[in-house]
mmCIF file of C-alpha atoms in Angstrom:
data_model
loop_
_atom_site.group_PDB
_atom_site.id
_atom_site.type_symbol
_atom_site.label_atom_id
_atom_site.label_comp_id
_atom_site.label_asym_id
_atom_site.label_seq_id
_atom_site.Cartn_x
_atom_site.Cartn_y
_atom_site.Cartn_z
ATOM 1 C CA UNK X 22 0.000 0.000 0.000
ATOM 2 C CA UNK X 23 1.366 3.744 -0.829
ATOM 3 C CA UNK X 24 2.410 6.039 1.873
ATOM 4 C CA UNK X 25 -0.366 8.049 1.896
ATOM 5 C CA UNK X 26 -2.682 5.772 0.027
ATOM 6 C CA UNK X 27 -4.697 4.499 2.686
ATOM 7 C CA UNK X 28 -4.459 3.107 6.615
ATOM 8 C CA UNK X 29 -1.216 2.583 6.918
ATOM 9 C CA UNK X 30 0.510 5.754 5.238
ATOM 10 C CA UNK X 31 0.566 9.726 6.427
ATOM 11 C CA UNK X 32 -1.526 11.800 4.460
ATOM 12 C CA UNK X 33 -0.121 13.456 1.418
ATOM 13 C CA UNK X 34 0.767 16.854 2.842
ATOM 14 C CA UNK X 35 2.346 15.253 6.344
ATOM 15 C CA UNK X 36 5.548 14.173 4.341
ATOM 16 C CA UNK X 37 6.506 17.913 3.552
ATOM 17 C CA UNK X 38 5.542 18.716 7.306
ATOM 18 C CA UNK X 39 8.272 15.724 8.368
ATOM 19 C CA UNK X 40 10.917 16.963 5.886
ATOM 20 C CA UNK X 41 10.330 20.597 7.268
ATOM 21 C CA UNK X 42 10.567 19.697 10.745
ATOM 22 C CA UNK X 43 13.364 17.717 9.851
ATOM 23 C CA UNK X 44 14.885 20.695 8.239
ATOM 24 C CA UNK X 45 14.257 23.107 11.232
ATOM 25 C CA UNK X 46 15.874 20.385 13.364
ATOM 26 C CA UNK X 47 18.610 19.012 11.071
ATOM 27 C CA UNK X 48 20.364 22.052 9.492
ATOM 28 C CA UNK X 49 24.145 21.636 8.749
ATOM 29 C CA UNK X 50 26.280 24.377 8.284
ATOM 30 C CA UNK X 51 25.480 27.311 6.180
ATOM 31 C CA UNK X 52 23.967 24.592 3.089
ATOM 32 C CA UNK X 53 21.446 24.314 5.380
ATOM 33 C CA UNK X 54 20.718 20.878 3.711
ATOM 34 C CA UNK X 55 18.386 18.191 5.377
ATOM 35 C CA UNK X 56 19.345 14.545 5.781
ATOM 36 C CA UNK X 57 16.683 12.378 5.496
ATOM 37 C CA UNK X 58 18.793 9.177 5.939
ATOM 38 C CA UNK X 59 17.989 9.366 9.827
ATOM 39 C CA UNK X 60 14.820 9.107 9.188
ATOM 40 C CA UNK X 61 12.535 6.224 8.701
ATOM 41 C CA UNK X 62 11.765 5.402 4.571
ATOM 42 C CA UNK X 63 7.964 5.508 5.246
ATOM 43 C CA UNK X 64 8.339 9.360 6.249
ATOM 44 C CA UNK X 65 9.624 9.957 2.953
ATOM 45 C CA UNK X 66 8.861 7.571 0.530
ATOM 46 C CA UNK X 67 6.080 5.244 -0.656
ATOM 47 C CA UNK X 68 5.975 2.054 1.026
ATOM 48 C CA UNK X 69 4.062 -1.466 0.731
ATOM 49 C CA UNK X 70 2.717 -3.593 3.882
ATOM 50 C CA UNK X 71 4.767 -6.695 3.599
ATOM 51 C CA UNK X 72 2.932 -8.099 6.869
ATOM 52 C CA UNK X 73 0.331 -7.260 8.106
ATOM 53 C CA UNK X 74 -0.417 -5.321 11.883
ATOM 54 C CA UNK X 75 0.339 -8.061 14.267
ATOM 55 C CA UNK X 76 0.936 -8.372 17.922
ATOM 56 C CA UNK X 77 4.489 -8.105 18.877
ATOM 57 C CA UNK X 78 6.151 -10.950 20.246
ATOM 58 C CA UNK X 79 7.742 -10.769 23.207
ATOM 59 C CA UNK X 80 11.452 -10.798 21.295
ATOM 60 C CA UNK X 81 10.200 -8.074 19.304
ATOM 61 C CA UNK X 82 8.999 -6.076 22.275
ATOM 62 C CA UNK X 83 12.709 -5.660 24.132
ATOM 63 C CA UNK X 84 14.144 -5.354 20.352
ATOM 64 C CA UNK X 85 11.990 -3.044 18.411
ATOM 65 C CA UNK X 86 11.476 0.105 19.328
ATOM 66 C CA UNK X 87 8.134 0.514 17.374
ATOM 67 C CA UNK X 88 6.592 -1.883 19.256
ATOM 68 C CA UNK X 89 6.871 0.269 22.509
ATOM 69 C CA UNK X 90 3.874 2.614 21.481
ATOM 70 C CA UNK X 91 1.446 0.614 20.227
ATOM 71 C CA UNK X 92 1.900 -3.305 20.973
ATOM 72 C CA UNK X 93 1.671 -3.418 17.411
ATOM 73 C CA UNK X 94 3.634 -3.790 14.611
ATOM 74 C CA UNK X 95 3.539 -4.161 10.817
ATOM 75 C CA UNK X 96 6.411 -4.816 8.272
ATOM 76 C CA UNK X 97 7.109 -2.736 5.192
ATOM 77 C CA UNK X 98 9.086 -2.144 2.180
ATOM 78 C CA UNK X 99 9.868 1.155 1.048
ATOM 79 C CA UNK X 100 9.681 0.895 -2.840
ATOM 80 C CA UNK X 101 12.521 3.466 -3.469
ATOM 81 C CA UNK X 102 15.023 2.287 -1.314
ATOM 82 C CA UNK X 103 13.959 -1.146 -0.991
ATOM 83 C CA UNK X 104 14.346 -1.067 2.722
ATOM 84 C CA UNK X 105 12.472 -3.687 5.050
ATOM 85 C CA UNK X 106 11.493 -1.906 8.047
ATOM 86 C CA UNK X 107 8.818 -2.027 11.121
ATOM 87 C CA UNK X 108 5.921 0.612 11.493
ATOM 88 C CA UNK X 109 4.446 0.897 14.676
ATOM 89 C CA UNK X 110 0.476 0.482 13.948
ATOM 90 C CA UNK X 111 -2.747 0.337 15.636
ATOM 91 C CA UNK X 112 -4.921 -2.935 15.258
ATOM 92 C CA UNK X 113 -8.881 -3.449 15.265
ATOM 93 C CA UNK X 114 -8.692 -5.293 17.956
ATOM 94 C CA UNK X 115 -7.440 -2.807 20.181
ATOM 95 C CA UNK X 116 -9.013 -0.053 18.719
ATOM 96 C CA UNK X 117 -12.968 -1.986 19.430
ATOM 97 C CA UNK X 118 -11.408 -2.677 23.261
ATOM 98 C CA UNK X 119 -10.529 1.215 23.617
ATOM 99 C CA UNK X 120 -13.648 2.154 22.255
ATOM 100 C CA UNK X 121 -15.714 -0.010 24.468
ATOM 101 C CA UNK X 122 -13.520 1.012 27.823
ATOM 102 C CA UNK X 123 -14.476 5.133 26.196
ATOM 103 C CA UNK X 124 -18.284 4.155 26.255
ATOM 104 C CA UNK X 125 -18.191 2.342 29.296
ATOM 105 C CA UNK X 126 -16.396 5.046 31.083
ATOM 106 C CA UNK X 127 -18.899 7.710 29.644
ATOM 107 C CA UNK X 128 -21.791 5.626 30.726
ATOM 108 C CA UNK X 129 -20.233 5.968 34.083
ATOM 109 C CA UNK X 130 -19.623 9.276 34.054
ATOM 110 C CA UNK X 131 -23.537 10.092 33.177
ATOM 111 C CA UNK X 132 -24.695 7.373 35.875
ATOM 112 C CA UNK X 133 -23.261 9.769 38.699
ATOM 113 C CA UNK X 134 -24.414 12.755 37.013
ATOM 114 C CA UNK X 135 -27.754 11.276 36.704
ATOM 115 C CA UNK X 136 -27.827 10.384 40.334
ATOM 116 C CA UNK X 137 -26.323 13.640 41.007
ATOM 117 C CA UNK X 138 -29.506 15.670 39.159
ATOM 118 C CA UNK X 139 -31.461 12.856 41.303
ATOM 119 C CA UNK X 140 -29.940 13.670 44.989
ATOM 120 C CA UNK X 141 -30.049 17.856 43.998
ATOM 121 C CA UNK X 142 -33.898 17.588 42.811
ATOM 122 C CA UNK X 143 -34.932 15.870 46.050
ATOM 123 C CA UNK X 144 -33.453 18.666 48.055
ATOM 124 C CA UNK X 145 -35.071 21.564 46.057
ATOM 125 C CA UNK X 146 -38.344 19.656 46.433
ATOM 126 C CA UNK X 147 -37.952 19.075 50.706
ATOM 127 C CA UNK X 148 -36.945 23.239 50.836
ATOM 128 C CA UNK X 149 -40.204 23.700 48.313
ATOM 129 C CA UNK X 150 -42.632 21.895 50.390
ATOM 130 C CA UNK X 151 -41.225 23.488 53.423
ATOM 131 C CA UNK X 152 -41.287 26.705 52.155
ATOM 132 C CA UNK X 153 -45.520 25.787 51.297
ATOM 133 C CA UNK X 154 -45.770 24.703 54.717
ATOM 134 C CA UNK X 155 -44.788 27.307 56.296
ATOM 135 C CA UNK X 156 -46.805 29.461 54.567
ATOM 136 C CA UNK X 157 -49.931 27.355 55.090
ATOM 137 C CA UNK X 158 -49.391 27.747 58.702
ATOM 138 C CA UNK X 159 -48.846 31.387 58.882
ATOM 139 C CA UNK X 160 -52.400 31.433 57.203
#
């Protein structure tokens, strides 16, 4: 799959934003030129998905560094270069599990608001029926 192309790549315009940042970062001597062999080939070229996101294992884990992020870890091929490297990636799996732990969590969050409105609603109607009473009695 391009860079760019689809899920796995940066949108078109995020390559110039890398190679400027790079360039901010990375200027050498008065040239001012940018080296771009620091950074990975996906930032700056097309790529193909050679594997597919996968779990890391736990080798891969204390070895790869793109595997701290994410758990998750896909192989590529830049098609310039012709460099195999790992891309840190996000699976479905994971994705669905944070999704459900967001809902559940908001859920949450409106179940103590709604017992909240619940608890403030039953004061305002004790001090309203108070407030009737005592003016029935000072009738």
């Amino acid at each position: 799959m391009p860079a760019g192309g689809g899920r796995g790549g940066l949108p078109q315009g995020s390559h110039l934003c890398w190679l400027l940042c790079a360039e901010g970062w990375g200027k050498e001597g008065a040239g001012g030129s940018v080296s771009t062999s620091n950074l990975p080939c996906w930032l700056v070229e097309e790529f193909v998905v050679a594997e597919e996101c996968a779990p890391c294992s736990n080798f891969q884990a204390k070895t790869t560094p793109e595997c701290g992020s994410t758990g998750y870890v896909e192989k590529i091929t830049c098609s310039s270069s012709k460099r195999n490297e790992f891309k840190s990636c996000r699976s479905a799996l994971m994705e669905q599990h944070l999704f459900w732990k967001f809902e559940g969590a908001i859920v949450g969050v409106a179940l103590v608001f709604a017992c909240l409105v619940i608890v403030r609603q039953r004061q305002l109607d004790r001090k309203a029926l108070e407030k009737v009473r005592k003016q029935i009695e000072s009738i």
